[in-house]
Amino acid sequence: MVVNAASGNSSDTDNLGTPFTLANGKGVKNRLFKSAMSEQLGTKAYNPSAGLSTLYARWAKGGVGIAVTGNVMIDRTALGEPKNVVLDEQSDLTEFAKWAAAGTQNATQLWMQLNHPGKQIPNFLSKEPVAPSAISLGRGLDKGFNTPRALTEAEISDIVNKFATSARLAKEAGFSGVQIHGAHGYLVSQFLSPRHNQRDDKWGGSLDNRMRFVLSVYQAIREQVGEAFPIGIKLNSADFMKGGFTEEDSMLVVQSLSQAGIDLIEISGGTYESPSMMGDKAKKKSPDEPKKESTLKREAYFLDYMEKVRKLVSTPLVVTGGFRSGTAMNQALQSGATDFIGIARTMAIDPEFPNKLVADNQHSMPLTVPTTGKPALDKLGMVGLVWYEHQMWRLAKGKDAKANLSALGVVLKTMLSAGLSAFKQRRA
């Protein structure tokens, strides 16, 4: 059965194995969506390493319907992490073509996530990052991130064009679609947030002005890739910061993107300052609001928000975060709140997780939180990130993941290989 995307709703009989057709006619074989994780597998020239092809071939064979890459930067002078991949006119497209070919095996769609970090560039990578306004990151992060310079209007237009160029090149290389990274406090998110965007020109102030950047990026990409090439976005439900991007703002942005014709919307939340996307439990809408028992039971961080959004738009939706069991995933689909289920860390441990879920709707995979046994070291070493990163590196070398991989060993190995700079603030 193929779902009519124009309806915007999944049937109450759909399950993870049910195909889906996007509004542009592109079919997706099932409802499993591998959300982006930062692989840190770029070469010194910022091209994809051979390991990325090995990793994504493994995931494609594992049965996922759509796989989204870790964030690929559109500008080699604006890196979010030391080993980022960059796609621009200087890139070696043959290496990207190999990655695309590997990741589109087994009727899998491979979408490239495109990103600009804005001010979220560690200070060892940039002395003067750029942002909508010259406002530093708060909560002590100014120690690791330099205060940005406000972008000029000409520079904003240049960045919009770079997004479009990267998308065109991704299509030429054989990727199935692209996803704009509009979440987690990166540049698109910074423009949307009144906390970080305090401009007094057409790019700031009202929500209509603050969303001008993301709509401009989408429209520029569409002009380069055509109507039939899928474009998605990862968007915050809110950034969970006082004076920041609110749930109400987010819903209006979702409606505007839907009206503009975007093909798929993935919902996440948080920023570096309030990293809601990094935990393993359902997130509160505000620091003082208790978590609903129903939300905890259904496992998904942002499912309550999605239920509200579904009433507003027919654009296909993805909810990511916290799903571990086929039972909860199928319940989410059948509720009509989402059309795809985003998974990530589970696939870093078991690349066959999608195949197992489709074969057995009750299959589950609880994850334990890796720890060194020393909370201070866990925080310093960013264990919740680097432990999964090391699992991906194992897969990229053709090995299996190791569920009992020592968290302490991972921290020590990372520290020895890259020094303390390896633990500078990083996010997916």
One Martini backbone bead per residue (centre of mass of N, CA, C, O) as a GRO file, in nm:
protein
  428
    1MET     BB    1   0.095   0.036   0.023
    2VAL     BB    2   0.028   0.377  -0.077
    3VAL     BB    3   0.052   0.686   0.032
    4ASN     BB    4  -0.117   0.984   0.028
    5ALA     BB    5   0.046   1.277   0.076
    6ALA     BB    6  -0.187   1.489   0.056
    7SER     BB    7  -0.322   1.404   0.332
    8GLY     BB    8  -0.097   1.388   0.577
    9ASN     BB    9  -0.185   1.084   0.658
   10SER     BB   10  -0.186   0.810   0.838
   11SER     BB   11  -0.288   0.508   0.885
   12ASP     BB   12  -0.427   0.290   1.135
   13THR     BB   13  -0.269   0.041   0.961
   14ASP     BB   14   0.002   0.126   0.971
   15ASN     BB   15   0.353   0.056   0.934
   16LEU     BB   16   0.694   0.035   0.903
   17GLY     BB   17   0.647  -0.121   0.607
   18THR     BB   18   0.504   0.113   0.483
   19PRO     BB   19   0.475   0.285   0.222
   20PHE     BB   20   0.577   0.607   0.062
   21THR     BB   21   0.458   0.912  -0.097
   22LEU     BB   22   0.557   1.182  -0.216
   23ALA     BB   23   0.443   1.464  -0.375
   24ASN     BB   24   0.675   1.418  -0.613
   25GLY     BB   25   0.669   1.075  -0.635
   26LYS     BB   26   0.854   0.969  -0.422
   27GLY     BB   27   0.951   0.665  -0.302
   28VAL     BB   28   0.918   0.489   0.012
   29LYS     BB   29   0.959   0.174   0.156
   30ASN     BB   30   0.944   0.311   0.447
   31ARG     BB   31   0.925   0.457   0.798
   32LEU     BB   32   1.239   0.473   0.815
   33PHE     BB   33   1.462   0.724   0.975
   34LYS     BB   34   1.784   0.833   0.949
   35SER     BB   35   1.927   1.031   1.148
   36ALA     BB   36   2.150   1.257   1.217
   37MET     BB   37   2.509   1.202   1.251
   38SER     BB   38   2.820   1.274   1.356
   39GLU     BB   39   3.106   1.116   1.216
   40GLN     BB   40   3.397   1.222   1.163
   41LEU     BB   41   3.488   1.142   0.819
   42GLY     BB   42   3.679   1.347   0.713
   43THR     BB   43   3.912   1.484   0.536
   44LYS     BB   44   4.159   1.719   0.494
   45ALA     BB   45   3.972   1.816   0.231
   46TYR     BB   46   3.659   1.754   0.312
   47ASN     BB   47   3.610   1.476   0.223
   48PRO     BB   48   3.494   1.174   0.187
   49SER     BB   49   3.553   0.889   0.318
   50ALA     BB   50   3.554   0.552   0.281
   51GLY     BB   51   3.400   0.501   0.549
   52LEU     BB   52   3.127   0.625   0.462
   53SER     BB   53   3.056   0.408   0.257
   54THR     BB   54   3.061   0.169   0.450
   55LEU     BB   55   2.849   0.275   0.651
   56TYR     BB   56   2.606   0.329   0.443
   57ALA     BB   57   2.591   0.044   0.334
   58ARG     BB   58   2.510  -0.086   0.598
   59TRP     BB   59   2.247   0.078   0.636
   60ALA     BB   60   2.110   0.003   0.372
   61LYS     BB   61   2.106  -0.308   0.430
   62GLY     BB   62   1.932  -0.261   0.706
   63GLY     BB   63   1.643  -0.107   0.583
   64VAL     BB   64   1.623   0.183   0.542
   65GLY     BB   65   1.452   0.433   0.378
   66ILE     BB   66   1.592   0.692   0.515
   67ALA     BB   67   1.908   0.859   0.491
   68VAL     BB   68   2.095   1.085   0.692
   69THR     BB   69   2.343   1.275   0.708
   70GLY     BB   70   2.573   1.431   0.828
   71ASN     BB   71   2.687   1.735   0.853
   72VAL     BB   72   2.724   1.940   0.570
   73MET     BB   73   2.923   2.183   0.461
   74ILE     BB   74   2.906   2.495   0.265
   75ASP     BB   75   3.175   2.608   0.423
   76ARG     BB   76   3.527   2.592   0.469
   77THR     BB   77   3.523   2.854   0.679
   78ALA     BB   78   3.265   2.688   0.832
   79LEU     BB   79   3.315   2.492   1.099
   80GLY     BB   80   3.191   2.274   1.354
   81GLU     BB   81   3.422   2.057   1.291
   82PRO     BB   82   3.722   1.913   1.216
   83LYS     BB   83   3.578   1.648   1.034
   84ASN     BB   84   3.431   1.772   0.816
   85VAL     BB   85   3.220   1.793   0.553
   86VAL     BB   86   3.248   1.945   0.223
   87LEU     BB   87   3.025   2.119  -0.021
   88ASP     BB   88   3.180   2.244  -0.313
   89GLU     BB   89   3.362   2.356  -0.584
   90GLN     BB   90   3.629   2.205  -0.445
   91SER     BB   91   3.521   1.936  -0.457
   92ASP     BB   92   3.520   1.579  -0.484
   93LEU     BB   93   3.272   1.421  -0.656
   94THR     BB   94   3.368   1.125  -0.664
   95GLU     BB   95   3.343   1.077  -0.355
   96PHE     BB   96   3.039   1.141  -0.337
   97ALA     BB   97   2.945   0.923  -0.538
   98LYS     BB   98   3.032   0.683  -0.366
   99TRP     BB   99   2.853   0.746  -0.126
  100ALA     BB  100   2.582   0.743  -0.276
  101ALA     BB  101   2.598   0.454  -0.388
  102ALA     BB  102   2.618   0.310  -0.113
  103GLY     BB  103   2.348   0.456   0.024
  104THR     BB  104   2.142   0.341  -0.231
  105GLN     BB  105   2.102   0.077  -0.156
  106ASN     BB  106   1.823  -0.109  -0.124
  107ALA     BB  107   1.623   0.134  -0.182
  108THR     BB  108   1.771   0.376  -0.062
  109GLN     BB  109   1.762   0.690   0.076
  110LEU     BB  110   2.001   0.969   0.033
  111TRP     BB  111   2.044   1.240   0.245
  112MET     BB  112   2.172   1.564   0.264
  113GLN     BB  113   2.306   1.752   0.518
  114LEU     BB  114   2.282   2.104   0.549
  115ASN     BB  115   2.536   2.345   0.680
  116HIS     BB  116   2.563   2.623   0.915
  117PRO     BB  117   2.698   2.733   1.225
  118GLY     BB  118   2.791   3.003   1.271
  119LYS     BB  119   2.868   3.054   1.607
  120GLN     BB  120   2.908   2.725   1.623
  121ILE     BB  121   3.238   2.771   1.664
  122PRO     BB  122   3.509   2.680   1.772
  123ASN     BB  123   3.790   2.869   1.861
  124PHE     BB  124   3.994   2.663   1.709
  125LEU     BB  125   3.842   2.734   1.414
  126SER     BB  126   3.752   3.044   1.501
  127LYS     BB  127   3.792   3.388   1.555
  128GLU     BB  128   3.537   3.490   1.345
  129PRO     BB  129   3.236   3.446   1.350
  130VAL     BB  130   2.904   3.420   1.223
  131ALA     BB  131   2.590   3.613   1.247
  132PRO     BB  132   2.315   3.792   1.276
  133SER     BB  133   2.450   3.867   1.558
  134ALA     BB  134   2.666   4.011   1.815
  135ILE     BB  135   2.614   3.724   1.991
  136SER     BB  136   2.686   3.535   2.241
  137LEU     BB  137   2.713   3.265   2.404
  138GLY     BB  138   2.587   3.119   2.677
  139ARG     BB  139   2.652   2.953   2.970
  140GLY     BB  140   2.985   2.971   2.929
  141LEU     BB  141   3.047   2.936   2.606
  142ASP     BB  142   3.244   3.181   2.555
  143LYS     BB  143   3.507   3.011   2.612
  144GLY     BB  144   3.465   2.825   2.329
  145PHE     BB  145   3.330   3.087   2.190
  146ASN     BB  146   3.326   3.333   1.982
  147THR     BB  147   3.235   3.631   1.905
  148PRO     BB  148   3.039   3.743   1.668
  149ARG     BB  149   2.973   3.860   1.352
  150ALA     BB  150   2.775   4.046   1.173
  151LEU     BB  151   2.603   4.012   0.902
  152THR     BB  152   2.574   4.098   0.593
  153GLU     BB  153   2.368   4.110   0.331
  154ALA     BB  154   2.570   3.991   0.128
  155GLU     BB  155   2.644   3.742   0.304
  156ILE     BB  156   2.367   3.619   0.315
  157SER     BB  157   2.336   3.572   0.010
  158ASP     BB  158   2.586   3.389  -0.013
  159ILE     BB  159   2.484   3.163   0.173
  160VAL     BB  160   2.235   3.092   0.016
  161ASN     BB  161   2.395   3.008  -0.240
  162LYS     BB  162   2.559   2.780  -0.102
  163PHE     BB  163   2.327   2.595  -0.045
  164ALA     BB  164   2.247   2.560  -0.344
  165THR     BB  165   2.514   2.446  -0.447
  166SER     BB  166   2.526   2.195  -0.266
  167ALA     BB  167   2.262   2.073  -0.369
  168ARG     BB  168   2.341   2.043  -0.664
  169LEU     BB  169   2.587   1.858  -0.608
  170ALA     BB  170   2.433   1.633  -0.469
  171LYS     BB  171   2.267   1.557  -0.713
  172GLU     BB  172   2.507   1.499  -0.907
  173ALA     BB  173   2.623   1.264  -0.709
  174GLY     BB  174   2.334   1.093  -0.614
  175PHE     BB  175   2.149   1.206  -0.427
  176SER     BB  176   1.806   1.198  -0.317
  177GLY     BB  177   1.855   1.445  -0.114
  178VAL     BB  178   1.781   1.718   0.115
  179GLN     BB  179   1.879   1.877   0.434
  180ILE     BB  180   1.801   2.129   0.639
  181HIS     BB  181   1.969   2.275   0.909
  182GLY     BB  182   1.728   2.415   1.161
  183ALA     BB  183   1.878   2.322   1.422
  184HIS     BB  184   2.067   2.338   1.721
  185GLY     BB  185   2.179   2.650   1.675
  186TYR     BB  186   2.229   2.714   1.405
  187LEU     BB  187   2.196   2.947   1.166
  188VAL     BB  188   1.898   2.910   1.108
  189SER     BB  189   1.820   2.917   1.410
  190GLN     BB  190   1.935   3.199   1.468
  191PHE     BB  191   1.739   3.356   1.285
  192LEU     BB  192   1.471   3.256   1.440
  193SER     BB  193   1.591   3.382   1.699
  194PRO     BB  194   1.542   3.653   1.919
  195ARG     BB  195   1.803   3.604   2.087
  196HIS     BB  196   2.009   3.603   1.818
  197ASN     BB  197   1.806   3.795   1.652
  198GLN     BB  198   1.869   4.169   1.640
  199ARG     BB  199   1.777   4.286   1.390
  200ASP     BB  200   1.672   4.594   1.173
  201ASP     BB  201   1.604   4.438   0.923
  202LYS     BB  202   1.469   4.201   0.701
  203TRP     BB  203   1.614   3.964   0.903
  204GLY     BB  204   1.455   4.105   1.148
  205GLY     BB  205   1.229   4.080   1.430
  206SER     BB  206   1.005   3.957   1.295
  207LEU     BB  207   0.909   3.650   1.201
  208ASP     BB  208   0.902   3.707   0.900
  209ASN     BB  209   1.201   3.798   0.900
  210ARG     BB  210   1.338   3.551   1.045
  211MET     BB  211   1.224   3.346   0.807
  212ARG     BB  212   1.363   3.449   0.545
  213PHE     BB  213   1.614   3.271   0.536
  214VAL     BB  214   1.491   2.983   0.511
  215LEU     BB  215   1.318   3.052   0.260
  216SER     BB  216   1.558   3.133   0.082
  217VAL     BB  217   1.703   2.865   0.089
  218TYR     BB  218   1.481   2.693  -0.027
  219GLN     BB  219   1.437   2.853  -0.295
  220ALA     BB  220   1.729   2.824  -0.400
  221ILE     BB  221   1.733   2.519  -0.410
  222ARG     BB  222   1.488   2.474  -0.596
  223GLU     BB  223   1.614   2.620  -0.843
  224GLN     BB  224   1.855   2.402  -0.868
  225VAL     BB  225   1.679   2.104  -0.845
  226GLY     BB  226   1.382   2.115  -0.852
  227GLU     BB  227   1.071   1.959  -0.798
  228ALA     BB  228   1.169   1.637  -0.778
  229PHE     BB  229   1.361   1.717  -0.547
  230PRO     BB  230   1.417   1.656  -0.230
  231ILE     BB  231   1.319   1.871   0.052
  232GLY     BB  232   1.430   1.922   0.377
  233ILE     BB  233   1.384   1.964   0.744
  234LYS     BB  234   1.537   2.060   1.048
  235LEU     BB  235   1.339   2.140   1.337
  236ASN     BB  236   1.249   2.322   1.595
  237SER     BB  237   1.010   2.334   1.840
  238ALA     BB  238   1.234   2.453   2.031
  239ASP     BB  239   1.500   2.610   2.243
  240PHE     BB  240   1.456   2.639   2.558
  241MET     BB  241   1.467   2.966   2.577
  242LYS     BB  242   1.474   3.262   2.698
  243GLY     BB  243   1.371   3.452   2.430
  244GLY     BB  244   1.314   3.245   2.215
  245PHE     BB  245   1.218   2.987   2.035
  246THR     BB  246   0.897   2.892   1.990
  247GLU     BB  247   0.631   2.693   1.941
  248GLU     BB  248   0.467   2.904   1.789
  249ASP     BB  249   0.681   2.978   1.587
  250SER     BB  250   0.726   2.697   1.468
  251MET     BB  251   0.441   2.657   1.348
  252LEU     BB  252   0.463   2.897   1.148
  253VAL     BB  253   0.708   2.788   0.994
  254VAL     BB  254   0.586   2.525   0.904
  255GLN     BB  255   0.358   2.654   0.736
  256SER     BB  256   0.543   2.812   0.541
  257LEU     BB  257   0.700   2.567   0.430
  258SER     BB  258   0.456   2.415   0.328
  259GLN     BB  259   0.356   2.636   0.130
  260ALA     BB  260   0.636   2.631  -0.035
  261GLY     BB  261   0.701   2.289  -0.064
  262ILE     BB  262   0.808   2.111   0.131
  263ASP     BB  263   0.865   1.754   0.177
  264LEU     BB  264   1.006   1.750   0.480
  265ILE     BB  265   0.961   1.725   0.846
  266GLU     BB  266   1.184   1.752   1.115
  267ILE     BB  267   1.171   1.705   1.468
  268SER     BB  268   1.322   1.895   1.724
  269GLY     BB  269   1.560   2.028   1.984
  270GLY     BB  270   1.756   2.287   2.067
  271THR     BB  271   2.086   2.378   2.193
  272TYR     BB  272   2.381   2.438   2.327
  273GLU     BB  273   2.246   2.583   2.579
  274SER     BB  274   1.985   2.366   2.525
  275PRO     BB  275   2.037   2.019   2.487
  276SER     BB  276   1.766   1.831   2.415
  277MET     BB  277   1.895   1.621   2.194
  278MET     BB  278   2.097   1.454   2.410
  279GLY     BB  279   1.898   1.282   2.543
  280ASP     BB  280   1.681   0.992   2.685
  281LYS     BB  281   1.434   1.185   2.738
  282ALA     BB  282   1.173   1.347   2.768
  283LYS     BB  283   1.084   1.675   2.695
  284LYS     BB  284   1.043   1.977   2.799
  285LYS     BB  285   0.900   2.288   2.733
  286SER     BB  286   0.995   2.364   3.023
  287PRO     BB  287   1.166   2.370   3.317
  288ASP     BB  288   0.868   2.358   3.490
  289GLU     BB  289   0.755   2.124   3.320
  290PRO     BB  290   0.612   1.839   3.334
  291LYS     BB  291   0.614   1.523   3.241
  292LYS     BB  292   0.433   1.321   3.058
  293GLU     BB  293   0.342   1.001   3.081
  294SER     BB  294   0.261   0.958   2.784
  295THR     BB  295   0.533   1.048   2.666
  296LEU     BB  296   0.708   0.838   2.801
  297LYS     BB  297   0.557   0.590   2.690
  298ARG     BB  298   0.604   0.682   2.374
  299GLU     BB  299   0.925   0.799   2.378
  300ALA     BB  300   0.876   1.067   2.240
  301TYR     BB  301   0.968   1.388   2.267
  302PHE     BB  302   0.768   1.541   2.015
  303LEU     BB  303   0.469   1.427   1.981
  304ASP     BB  304   0.280   1.644   2.090
  305TYR     BB  305   0.360   1.854   1.882
  306MET     BB  306   0.281   1.689   1.626
  307GLU     BB  307  -0.023   1.682   1.680
  308LYS     BB  308  -0.053   1.987   1.625
  309VAL     BB  309   0.075   2.005   1.340
  310ARG     BB  310  -0.112   1.807   1.186
  311LYS     BB  311  -0.355   2.023   1.191
  312LEU     BB  312  -0.189   2.231   0.985
  313VAL     BB  313  -0.046   2.002   0.803
  314SER     BB  314   0.046   1.779   0.511
  315THR     BB  315   0.325   1.743   0.555
  316PRO     BB  316   0.558   1.536   0.600
  317LEU     BB  317   0.661   1.363   0.903
  318VAL     BB  318   0.922   1.368   1.160
  319VAL     BB  319   1.009   1.178   1.450
  320THR     BB  320   1.274   1.237   1.691
  321GLY     BB  321   1.340   1.063   1.978
  322GLY     BB  322   1.345   0.768   2.194
  323PHE     BB  323   1.315   0.533   2.014
  324ARG     BB  324   1.303   0.151   2.077
  325SER     BB  325   1.012   0.045   1.975
  326GLY     BB  326   0.781  -0.089   1.765
  327THR     BB  327   0.528  -0.027   1.924
  328ALA     BB  328   0.568   0.285   1.950
  329MET     BB  329   0.604   0.345   1.650
  330ASN     BB  330   0.325   0.240   1.552
  331GLN     BB  331   0.155   0.423   1.730
  332ALA     BB  332   0.252   0.687   1.603
  333LEU     BB  333   0.156   0.631   1.317
  334GLN     BB  334  -0.152   0.560   1.391
  335SER     BB  335  -0.214   0.853   1.507
  336GLY     BB  336  -0.099   1.068   1.272
  337ALA     BB  337   0.150   1.253   1.376
  338THR     BB  338   0.325   1.064   1.182
  339ASP     BB  339   0.519   0.921   0.897
  340PHE     BB  340   0.796   0.904   1.053
  341ILE     BB  341   1.080   0.734   1.204
  342GLY     BB  342   1.335   0.842   1.405
  343ILE     BB  343   1.670   0.712   1.394
  344ALA     BB  344   2.012   0.636   1.542
  345ARG     BB  345   2.172   0.495   1.781
  346THR     BB  346   2.066   0.211   1.716
  347MET     BB  347   2.232   0.202   1.437
  348ALA     BB  348   2.518   0.212   1.573
  349ILE     BB  349   2.471  -0.080   1.700
  350ASP     BB  350   2.230  -0.174   1.477
  351PRO     BB  351   2.198  -0.187   1.136
  352GLU     BB  352   1.943  -0.407   1.150
  353PHE     BB  353   1.700  -0.269   1.290
  354PRO     BB  354   1.498  -0.222   1.056
  355ASN     BB  355   1.458  -0.516   0.967
  356LYS     BB  356   1.354  -0.610   1.247
  357LEU     BB  357   1.105  -0.421   1.262
  358VAL     BB  358   0.961  -0.520   1.004
  359ALA     BB  359   0.951  -0.827   1.093
  360ASP     BB  360   0.901  -0.704   1.403
  361ASN     BB  361   0.683  -0.496   1.572
  362GLN     BB  362   0.817  -0.586   1.876
  363HIS     BB  363   1.080  -0.485   1.847
  364SER     BB  364   1.366  -0.414   2.064
  365MET     BB  365   1.620  -0.146   2.189
  366PRO     BB  366   1.770  -0.090   2.450
  367LEU     BB  367   1.960   0.175   2.604
  368THR     BB  368   2.248   0.248   2.747
  369VAL     BB  369   2.428   0.469   2.939
  370PRO     BB  370   2.723   0.582   2.900
  371THR     BB  371   3.000   0.529   3.143
  372THR     BB  372   3.282   0.588   3.359
  373GLY     BB  373   3.173   0.656   3.670
  374LYS     BB  374   3.235   0.975   3.613
  375PRO     BB  375   3.058   1.253   3.578
  376ALA     BB  376   3.279   1.462   3.507
  377LEU     BB  377   3.401   1.293   3.272
  378ASP     BB  378   3.149   1.265   3.105
  379LYS     BB  379   3.125   1.570   3.049
  380LEU     BB  380   3.405   1.627   2.934
  381GLY     BB  381   3.388   1.368   2.723
  382MET     BB  382   3.114   1.332   2.588
  383VAL     BB  383   2.999   1.034   2.595
  384GLY     BB  384   2.715   1.050   2.443
  385LEU     BB  385   2.886   1.097   2.171
  386VAL     BB  386   3.167   0.940   2.141
  387TRP     BB  387   3.064   0.650   2.170
  388TYR     BB  388   2.900   0.653   1.898
  389GLU     BB  389   3.129   0.741   1.720
  390HIS     BB  390   3.300   0.481   1.763
  391GLN     BB  391   3.090   0.293   1.641
  392MET     BB  392   3.100   0.415   1.357
  393TRP     BB  393   3.402   0.356   1.312
  394ARG     BB  394   3.371   0.055   1.312
  395LEU     BB  395   3.179   0.036   1.071
  396ALA     BB  396   3.378   0.191   0.872
  397LYS     BB  397   3.586  -0.072   0.908
  398GLY     BB  398   3.387  -0.341   0.906
  399LYS     BB  399   3.277  -0.361   1.179
  400ASP     BB  400   3.131  -0.417   1.470
  401ALA     BB  401   2.965  -0.332   1.712
  402LYS     BB  402   3.007  -0.250   2.080
  403ALA     BB  403   2.813  -0.268   2.353
  404ASN     BB  404   3.080  -0.296   2.565
  405LEU     BB  405   3.212  -0.040   2.530
  406SER     BB  406   3.441   0.154   2.676
  407ALA     BB  407   3.406   0.466   2.799
  408LEU     BB  408   3.688   0.517   2.909
  409GLY     BB  409   3.842   0.430   2.654
  410VAL     BB  410   3.721   0.643   2.469
  411VAL     BB  411   3.821   0.893   2.616
  412LEU     BB  412   4.124   0.827   2.613
  413LYS     BB  413   4.157   0.789   2.309
  414THR     BB  414   4.062   1.073   2.228
  415MET     BB  415   4.271   1.230   2.395
  416LEU     BB  416   4.529   1.105   2.264
  417SER     BB  417   4.455   1.178   1.956
  418ALA     BB  418   4.332   1.505   2.013
  419GLY     BB  419   4.276   1.603   2.274
  420LEU     BB  420   4.077   1.845   2.420
  421SER     BB  421   3.953   1.944   2.146
  422ALA     BB  422   3.759   1.693   2.109
  423PHE     BB  423   3.560   1.828   2.356
  424LYS     BB  424   3.439   2.028   2.220
  425GLN     BB  425   3.163   2.154   2.137
  426ARG     BB  426   2.922   1.910   2.014
  427ARG     BB  427   2.689   1.833   1.742
  428ALA     BB  428   2.434   1.699   1.526
   0.00000   0.00000   0.00000
